[in-house]
Coordinates of C-alpha atoms and ligand atoms in Angstrom, one line a residue:
M1 CA 39.1 -154.3 -0.1
A2 CA 39.2 -155.2 3.5
T3 CA 36.1 -154.5 5.7
Y4 CA 36.5 -152.7 9.0
N5 CA 34.3 -152.7 12.0
P6 CA 34.3 -149.2 13.5
F7 CA 33.2 -150.6 16.9
E8 CA 36.2 -152.8 17.0
T9 CA 38.4 -149.8 16.2
A10 CA 36.7 -147.8 19.0
Q11 CA 37.2 -150.6 21.5
K12 CA 40.8 -151.1 20.6
Q13 CA 41.4 -147.3 21.0
F14 CA 39.7 -147.4 24.3
D15 CA 41.7 -150.4 25.5
K16 CA 44.9 -148.6 24.8
A17 CA 43.8 -145.6 26.8
A18 CA 42.6 -147.9 29.6
D19 CA 46.0 -149.5 29.7
L20 CA 47.8 -146.1 29.8
L21 CA 45.5 -145.1 32.7
E22 CA 45.7 -148.5 34.4
L23 CA 41.9 -148.5 34.7
D24 CA 40.5 -151.2 36.9
Q25 CA 38.4 -154.1 35.5
A26 CA 35.0 -152.5 36.4
A27 CA 35.8 -149.2 34.7
R28 CA 36.9 -151.1 31.6
A29 CA 33.8 -153.3 31.5
L30 CA 31.5 -150.2 31.9
L31 CA 33.2 -148.0 29.4
R32 CA 34.1 -150.4 26.5
T33 CA 30.4 -151.2 25.7
P34 CA 27.4 -148.9 25.6
M35 CA 25.2 -148.7 28.7
R36 CA 22.0 -148.9 26.8
E37 CA 20.9 -149.6 23.2
Y38 CA 17.5 -149.6 21.5
H39 CA 16.7 -151.3 18.2
F40 CA 13.3 -150.7 16.6
S41 CA 11.2 -150.8 13.4
I42 CA 9.6 -147.7 11.8
P43 CA 6.7 -148.5 9.4
V44 CA 6.2 -146.0 6.7
H45 CA 3.3 -145.5 4.1
M46 CA 5.3 -144.9 0.9
D47 CA 4.1 -142.5 -1.7
D48 CA 3.4 -145.4 -4.2
G49 CA 0.9 -146.9 -1.8
N50 CA 3.2 -149.6 -0.5
K51 CA 4.3 -149.9 3.2
Q52 CA 7.9 -150.2 4.0
V53 CA 9.6 -150.9 7.4
F54 CA 12.8 -149.2 8.2
R55 CA 15.2 -150.2 11.0
G56 CA 16.2 -147.6 13.6
F57 CA 18.7 -147.4 16.4
R58 CA 19.6 -145.3 19.4
V59 CA 22.6 -146.1 21.5
Q60 CA 23.5 -144.4 24.8
H61 CA 27.1 -145.2 25.5
N62 CA 27.5 -143.2 28.7
D63 CA 25.7 -140.4 30.6
A64 CA 27.8 -140.0 33.7
R65 CA 28.8 -136.4 32.9
G66 CA 25.4 -135.4 31.6
P67 CA 22.6 -136.4 29.3
A68 CA 23.6 -138.6 26.3
K69 CA 24.3 -136.4 23.2
G70 CA 24.8 -137.3 19.6
G71 CA 23.4 -137.2 16.1
I72 CA 21.1 -139.4 14.1
R73 CA 22.3 -140.4 10.7
F74 CA 20.3 -141.7 7.7
H75 CA 22.5 -144.1 5.7
P76 CA 21.7 -147.2 3.5
Q77 CA 24.7 -149.0 5.0
E78 CA 24.1 -148.1 8.6
T79 CA 25.0 -150.8 11.1
I80 CA 24.5 -151.1 14.8
D81 CA 28.2 -151.5 15.2
T82 CA 28.8 -148.1 13.5
V83 CA 26.2 -146.5 15.8
R84 CA 27.9 -148.1 18.8
A85 CA 31.3 -146.8 17.8
L86 CA 29.9 -143.3 17.1
S87 CA 28.1 -143.2 20.5
M88 CA 31.4 -144.1 22.2
W89 CA 33.3 -141.5 20.3
M90 CA 30.6 -139.0 21.4
T91 CA 31.3 -139.7 25.0
W92 CA 35.0 -139.0 24.5
K93 CA 34.1 -135.9 22.4
T94 CA 31.9 -134.2 25.0
A95 CA 34.6 -135.1 27.7
V96 CA 37.5 -133.6 25.7
A97 CA 35.5 -130.5 24.9
D98 CA 34.7 -130.4 28.7
I99 CA 30.9 -129.9 28.3
P100 CA 28.4 -131.4 30.7
L101 CA 27.0 -134.1 28.4
G102 CA 27.6 -137.8 27.7
G103 CA 27.6 -139.8 24.5
G104 CA 24.9 -141.3 22.3
K105 CA 24.2 -141.9 18.6
G106 CA 21.3 -142.9 16.5
G107 CA 20.6 -144.0 13.0
V108 CA 18.1 -145.3 10.5
I109 CA 18.9 -147.7 7.6
C110 CA 17.6 -145.7 4.7
D111 CA 18.7 -143.6 1.7
P112 CA 17.1 -140.1 1.7
H113 CA 18.2 -139.8 -2.0
N114 CA 15.4 -142.2 -2.8
L115 CA 12.8 -140.9 -0.3
S116 CA 10.3 -138.0 -0.7
Q117 CA 10.0 -135.3 1.9
W118 CA 6.8 -136.9 3.2
E119 CA 8.4 -140.3 3.5
Q120 CA 11.4 -138.8 5.4
E121 CA 9.0 -136.9 7.7
Q122 CA 7.3 -140.2 8.6
I123 CA 10.7 -141.8 9.3
C124 CA 11.5 -138.9 11.7
R125 CA 8.2 -138.9 13.5
G126 CA 8.2 -142.8 13.6
W127 CA 11.8 -142.7 15.1
I128 CA 10.5 -140.4 17.9
R129 CA 7.4 -142.5 18.5
Q130 CA 9.5 -145.6 19.1
I131 CA 12.0 -144.0 21.5
S132 CA 10.3 -141.0 23.1
K133 CA 10.2 -142.7 26.5
N134 CA 14.0 -143.1 26.5
V135 CA 15.2 -139.7 25.2
G136 CA 14.5 -136.2 26.4
P137 CA 16.1 -132.9 27.4
H138 CA 17.5 -134.4 30.6
T139 CA 18.1 -137.9 29.3
D140 CA 19.4 -138.0 25.7
I141 CA 19.5 -135.1 23.2
P142 CA 19.7 -136.0 19.5
A143 CA 21.1 -133.8 16.7
P144 CA 21.6 -134.0 12.9
D145 CA 24.4 -136.1 11.3
V146 CA 25.1 -137.6 7.9
M147 CA 22.1 -137.0 5.6
T148 CA 19.9 -135.5 8.3
N149 CA 19.3 -131.7 8.7
A150 CA 17.5 -129.0 10.6
Q151 CA 14.1 -129.9 9.0
H152 CA 14.5 -133.5 10.2
M153 CA 15.2 -132.2 13.7
L154 CA 12.2 -130.0 13.7
W155 CA 9.9 -132.9 12.6
M156 CA 11.4 -134.9 15.5
L157 CA 11.0 -132.1 18.0
D158 CA 7.4 -131.5 16.9
E159 CA 6.5 -135.2 17.3
Y160 CA 8.2 -135.3 20.8
E161 CA 6.3 -132.1 21.9
M162 CA 3.0 -133.6 20.5
I163 CA 3.5 -136.8 22.6
Y164 CA 4.3 -134.8 25.8
G165 CA 1.9 -131.9 25.2
E166 CA 4.4 -129.2 25.9
R167 CA 7.2 -127.3 24.3
A168 CA 10.6 -128.8 24.9
P169 CA 13.1 -127.0 22.7
G170 CA 16.1 -128.2 24.7
F171 CA 15.3 -131.8 23.6
I172 CA 17.0 -131.7 20.2
T173 CA 19.7 -129.5 18.7
G174 CA 20.4 -128.5 15.1
K175 CA 17.0 -127.0 14.8
P176 CA 16.3 -124.3 12.2
V177 CA 17.4 -120.8 13.3
G178 CA 14.2 -119.0 14.4
M179 CA 12.7 -122.3 15.7
G180 CA 15.1 -122.7 18.6
G181 CA 18.3 -123.2 16.5
S182 CA 21.5 -121.5 17.3
L183 CA 23.2 -119.1 15.0
G184 CA 26.6 -120.5 14.1
R185 CA 25.6 -124.2 14.4
T186 CA 25.8 -124.8 10.6
E187 CA 29.4 -123.5 10.6
A188 CA 30.4 -124.9 14.0
T189 CA 32.0 -128.3 13.1
G190 CA 33.9 -127.1 10.0
Y191 CA 35.0 -123.9 11.7
G192 CA 36.0 -125.9 14.9
T193 CA 38.1 -128.2 12.9
I194 CA 40.0 -125.3 11.3
I195 CA 40.4 -123.7 14.7
T196 CA 42.3 -126.8 15.8
V197 CA 44.3 -126.7 12.5
R198 CA 45.2 -123.1 13.2
E199 CA 46.5 -124.0 16.7
A200 CA 48.5 -127.0 15.3
L201 CA 50.1 -124.7 12.6
K202 CA 51.1 -122.3 15.4
E203 CA 52.8 -125.2 17.2
L204 CA 54.6 -126.2 14.1
D205 CA 55.5 -122.6 13.4
I206 CA 53.9 -122.6 9.9
K207 CA 51.9 -119.7 8.6
P208 CA 48.4 -120.7 7.3
E209 CA 48.9 -118.6 4.1
N210 CA 51.9 -120.8 3.2
T211 CA 49.8 -124.0 3.3
T212 CA 47.7 -126.1 1.0
A213 CA 45.0 -128.7 1.8
S214 CA 43.0 -131.6 0.4
F215 CA 39.6 -132.6 1.7
Q216 CA 37.7 -135.8 1.6
G217 CA 33.9 -135.0 1.4
F218 CA 32.3 -131.8 0.4
G219 CA 29.3 -131.6 2.8
N220 CA 28.6 -129.5 5.9
V221 CA 31.9 -130.1 7.6
S222 CA 34.2 -129.6 4.6
Q223 CA 32.3 -126.6 3.2
Y224 CA 32.6 -124.5 6.3
A225 CA 36.1 -125.8 7.1
I226 CA 37.2 -124.6 3.7
E227 CA 35.5 -121.3 4.2
L228 CA 37.5 -120.5 7.4
Y229 CA 40.7 -122.1 6.1
H230 CA 40.5 -119.7 3.1
Q231 CA 39.8 -116.8 5.4
M232 CA 43.0 -117.7 7.2
G233 CA 44.8 -117.5 3.8
G234 CA 45.1 -121.3 3.1
S235 CA 44.5 -122.8 -0.4
T236 CA 42.5 -125.9 -1.1
I237 CA 43.8 -128.0 -4.0
C238 CA 41.4 -130.9 -4.0
V239 CA 38.0 -132.1 -2.6
S240 CA 36.3 -135.4 -3.1
C241 CA 32.6 -136.5 -2.9
W242 CA 30.3 -139.3 -3.5
D243 CA 28.5 -139.5 -6.9
Q244 CA 25.1 -140.9 -6.4
A245 CA 24.4 -141.6 -10.1
D246 CA 27.7 -143.5 -10.6
Q247 CA 27.7 -145.1 -7.1
T248 CA 31.3 -144.2 -6.7
S249 CA 33.4 -141.3 -5.4
Y250 CA 35.5 -138.7 -7.4
S251 CA 38.1 -136.1 -6.5
F252 CA 38.1 -132.6 -8.0
R253 CA 41.4 -130.9 -8.3
K254 CA 42.5 -127.4 -9.2
K255 CA 46.2 -127.0 -8.6
E256 CA 46.0 -123.2 -8.3
G257 CA 43.3 -123.6 -5.6
V258 CA 39.6 -124.3 -5.7
N259 CA 37.1 -121.4 -5.6
L260 CA 34.6 -122.3 -2.8
K261 CA 31.8 -120.2 -4.1
E262 CA 32.1 -121.6 -7.6
L263 CA 32.2 -125.2 -6.3
L264 CA 29.2 -124.6 -4.0
S265 CA 27.2 -123.4 -7.1
I266 CA 27.5 -126.9 -8.7
T267 CA 27.0 -128.9 -5.5
D268 CA 23.7 -130.6 -4.5
A269 CA 22.2 -130.7 -1.0
F270 CA 24.0 -133.9 -0.2
G271 CA 27.5 -132.5 -0.9
G272 CA 27.7 -134.1 -4.4
I273 CA 29.5 -132.1 -7.0
D274 CA 28.3 -132.1 -10.6
K275 CA 31.1 -133.7 -12.7
S276 CA 30.3 -132.2 -16.1
K277 CA 29.9 -128.7 -14.7
A278 CA 33.2 -129.1 -12.8
L279 CA 35.0 -130.1 -16.0
E280 CA 33.5 -127.0 -17.7
L281 CA 34.9 -124.9 -14.9
G282 CA 38.4 -126.3 -15.4
Y283 CA 38.6 -128.9 -12.6
E284 CA 40.4 -132.1 -13.1
V285 CA 38.0 -135.0 -12.2
L286 CA 40.1 -137.8 -10.6
P287 CA 39.4 -141.1 -8.9
G288 CA 37.8 -141.0 -5.4
D289 CA 41.1 -141.8 -3.6
A290 CA 43.1 -139.1 -5.3
W291 CA 42.3 -136.6 -2.5
I292 CA 44.7 -138.6 -0.2
E293 CA 47.7 -138.6 -2.5
Q294 CA 47.9 -134.8 -3.1
E295 CA 51.1 -132.9 -2.4
V296 CA 49.6 -130.7 0.3
D297 CA 50.4 -129.7 3.9
I298 CA 47.1 -130.6 5.4
L299 CA 44.8 -133.6 4.8
L300 CA 41.2 -133.3 6.1
P301 CA 39.1 -136.4 5.8
A302 CA 35.5 -135.3 6.3
A303 CA 33.3 -137.9 4.7
L304 CA 32.9 -141.3 6.5
E305 CA 34.6 -143.7 8.8
N306 CA 37.4 -146.1 7.7
Q307 CA 38.7 -144.0 4.8
V308 CA 42.4 -143.8 5.7
T309 CA 43.3 -147.5 5.7
G310 CA 46.3 -149.8 5.5
E311 CA 45.8 -149.8 1.8
T312 CA 45.5 -146.0 1.3
V313 CA 47.9 -144.6 4.0
G314 CA 51.0 -145.3 1.9
K315 CA 49.7 -142.9 -0.7
I316 CA 50.0 -139.9 1.7
S317 CA 52.6 -137.5 0.4
K318 CA 55.8 -136.7 2.3
R319 CA 54.8 -133.1 2.3
V320 CA 51.7 -133.7 4.6
K321 CA 52.4 -132.3 8.1
I322 CA 48.9 -132.3 9.6
I323 CA 45.9 -134.7 9.4
A324 CA 42.8 -133.2 10.9
E325 CA 40.0 -135.8 11.2
G326 CA 36.8 -133.9 10.4
A327 CA 34.9 -137.2 10.1
N328 CA 34.3 -139.6 12.9
G329 CA 36.7 -142.6 12.8
P330 CA 38.2 -142.0 9.4
T331 CA 41.4 -143.8 10.2
T332 CA 41.9 -147.5 10.8
I333 CA 44.2 -148.8 13.6
E334 CA 46.6 -150.1 10.9
A335 CA 46.8 -146.7 9.2
D336 CA 47.0 -144.9 12.5
K337 CA 50.3 -146.7 13.4
E338 CA 51.9 -145.5 10.1
I339 CA 50.7 -141.9 10.7
F340 CA 52.3 -142.1 14.2
E341 CA 55.5 -143.5 12.9
R342 CA 55.7 -140.9 10.1
K343 CA 55.4 -138.2 12.8
I344 CA 52.5 -136.5 11.0
F345 CA 50.7 -134.1 13.5
L346 CA 47.3 -135.8 13.9
I347 CA 44.3 -134.0 15.3
P348 CA 42.1 -136.9 16.4
D349 CA 38.4 -136.9 15.3
F350 CA 36.8 -136.4 18.6
L351 CA 38.9 -133.3 19.2
A352 CA 38.9 -132.0 15.6
N353 CA 35.2 -132.2 15.1
A354 CA 34.0 -131.3 18.6
G355 CA 32.9 -127.9 17.4
G356 CA 29.5 -129.3 16.4
V357 CA 28.6 -130.7 19.7
T358 CA 30.0 -127.7 21.5
C359 CA 27.7 -125.4 19.6
S360 CA 24.8 -127.9 20.1
Y361 CA 25.5 -127.5 23.8
F362 CA 25.3 -123.7 23.3
E363 CA 22.0 -124.3 21.5
Q364 CA 20.6 -126.4 24.3
V365 CA 21.6 -123.7 26.8
Q366 CA 20.0 -120.9 24.7
S367 CA 16.8 -123.1 24.1
N368 CA 16.5 -123.9 27.8
M369 CA 16.7 -120.2 28.8
N370 CA 14.8 -119.0 25.7
Y371 CA 17.3 -116.3 25.0
F372 CA 19.4 -116.4 21.9
W373 CA 22.9 -115.1 21.4
E374 CA 24.3 -113.2 18.4
K375 CA 26.3 -115.2 15.9
D376 CA 29.6 -113.5 16.9
E377 CA 29.0 -114.4 20.5
V378 CA 28.4 -118.1 19.6
L379 CA 31.5 -118.2 17.4
G380 CA 33.6 -116.4 19.9
K381 CA 32.6 -118.9 22.6
L382 CA 33.2 -121.8 20.1
D383 CA 36.7 -120.5 19.5
L384 CA 37.5 -120.3 23.2
K385 CA 36.3 -123.9 23.9
M386 CA 38.0 -125.4 20.9
T387 CA 41.3 -123.6 21.5
A388 CA 41.2 -124.6 25.2
A389 CA 40.5 -128.3 24.3
F390 CA 43.3 -128.4 21.7
I391 CA 45.8 -126.8 24.0
A392 CA 44.9 -129.2 26.9
V393 CA 45.5 -132.2 24.6
S394 CA 48.7 -130.9 22.9
D395 CA 50.2 -129.8 26.2
F396 CA 49.4 -133.2 27.7
A397 CA 50.9 -135.0 24.7
R398 CA 54.1 -133.0 24.9
K399 CA 54.4 -133.4 28.6
H400 CA 53.9 -137.2 28.5
N401 CA 55.5 -137.8 25.1
L402 CA 52.2 -139.2 23.8
Y403 CA 50.7 -139.4 20.3
M404 CA 47.9 -136.8 20.0
R405 CA 45.2 -139.5 19.8
D406 CA 46.4 -141.2 22.9
A407 CA 46.6 -137.9 24.8
A408 CA 43.1 -137.0 23.9
Y409 CA 41.9 -140.5 24.9
V410 CA 43.7 -140.4 28.2
I411 CA 42.2 -137.0 29.1
S412 CA 38.6 -138.0 28.1
V413 CA 38.5 -141.5 29.4
D414 CA 39.9 -140.3 32.7
R415 CA 37.2 -137.6 33.0
V416 CA 34.4 -140.1 32.2
A417 CA 35.8 -142.8 34.5
Q418 CA 36.2 -140.3 37.3
A419 CA 32.5 -139.2 36.9
C420 CA 31.4 -142.8 37.0
K421 CA 33.5 -143.3 40.2
D422 CA 32.2 -140.1 41.8
R423 CA 28.6 -141.3 41.2
G424 CA 29.4 -144.5 42.9
W425 CA 28.8 -146.7 39.7
I426 CA 32.2 -148.4 39.8
Ligands
NAD1 P1 27.4 -134.5 4.8 O1 26.3 -135.5 4.6 O2 27.0 -133.0 4.8 O3 28.5 -134.6 3.7 C1 29.2 -135.8 3.5 C2 30.1 -135.6 2.3 O4 30.9 -136.8 2.2 C3 29.4 -135.4 1.0 O5 30.1 -134.5 0.2 C4 29.4 -136.8 0.4 O6 29.4 -136.7 -1.1 C5 30.8 -137.2 0.8 N1 31.0 -138.7 0.8 C6 30.2 -139.7 1.2 N2 30.8 -140.9 0.9 C7 32.0 -140.6 0.4 C8 33.0 -141.4 -0.1 N3 33.0 -142.7 -0.1 N4 34.1 -140.8 -0.7 C9 34.2 -139.4 -0.7 N5 33.2 -138.6 -0.3 C10 32.1 -139.2 0.2 O7 28.1 -134.9 6.2 P2 28.9 -134.0 7.2 O8 27.9 -133.4 8.2 O9 29.8 -133.1 6.5 O10 29.7 -135.1 8.0 C11 30.9 -135.6 7.5 C12 31.6 -136.4 8.6 O11 31.8 -135.5 9.7 C13 30.8 -137.6 9.1 O12 31.8 -138.6 9.5 C14 30.1 -137.1 10.4 O13 29.8 -138.1 11.3 C15 31.2 -136.1 10.9 N6 30.7 -135.1 11.8 C16 29.8 -134.2 11.3 C17 29.4 -133.2 12.2 C18 28.4 -132.1 11.8 O14 28.1 -131.3 12.6 N7 27.9 -132.1 10.6 C19 29.9 -133.2 13.5 C20 30.8 -134.1 13.9 C21 31.2 -135.0 13.0

């Protein structure tokens, strides 16, 4: 299987937008690479008495429109280029959602499956100790991402507050509710993705109750996306996930539609579904790639980057009308061309999954004023922001006869380049 470098993908996507916008050389040079990046070591006293050193990163791609913002992921195959790409996509995401933040991303090369809670706490606290001078509520605001959660964020916040000797709840988002977290944050990314799907269906004049969908991944994004999609009347035929024991992925299919509650009852905290229990409940257990070849109306990749590739794109059924990228960077450049040529309605990642960062922004606002909104208020504001962002991109795409990804890029890159110009940077 070919290997893909997500940073190269992100740069190629940016170059295309820069060409469309006829950006000058200085703007290109500034925006196609991160402004700052930090690489560091995190020593941890392991439970077995050994000491192990983990590698950590923080990349701040751009903060012209506001403090850098982006998650921290724990992953055994984490690379600096993945973090660079993700930080760049965060810049476009906060710009397309039109919130006053920039783009950043962090990571640690580690596998939480094999780490105790205490070992994970040390990694979180160590990460903050290495970078505390370069992040903060007015500089760079982290959040959870793949394999990190509210508990990790609270350990990080606590360490940061210990260093500075004061409370700083606006420093980090994705905190537990009751400890400065926002109601609705857990649901926000998945719900936000489905809000964009709802708007795309309206444009295509298709009723959600007449549609079916297939999801890659069954973690935070997919679980809440499926919840809202089912509330709208849609039916999910297939979901896939990573199987830690077998070190491979599987797809789980029920042609009459999966039951979310039932699937959640056999899923672990990492979004892994128990194969034998799924078989008992009447699910077909298929190879990992099967999610992409289902005869459905909507495909929703929500696992990792580089999953829809030149090798897998040909498997997409003729029936598919919408691809909503819940994950960051799930589609390679090669596959993207084919999706464009086949006229599938694509909702690009940094628009489709902007609900998470939008709600993180709401969390930061609530934390800073120490006044918390009811869940309905948060979700109502989320709906308004996501709908407005979707309509801005789809109107622009229609008006200028552009592919949805290109339209989203042009809007975002233009906003960020303008902020850099207004500040006198370029
Ligand atoms: P998660 O860790 O909660 O879940 C990930 C899911 O993907 C799990 O079900 C896992 O089993 C599955 N998976 C992993 N590797 C796989 C593979 N090779 N094949 C099939 N399934 C696989 O993560 P999440 O928070 O749901 O995030 C998913 C994606 O969405 C990531 O790309 C993340 O960067 C992006 N995203 C998340 C948020 C958020 O708020 N959670 C916001 C924006 C973007």
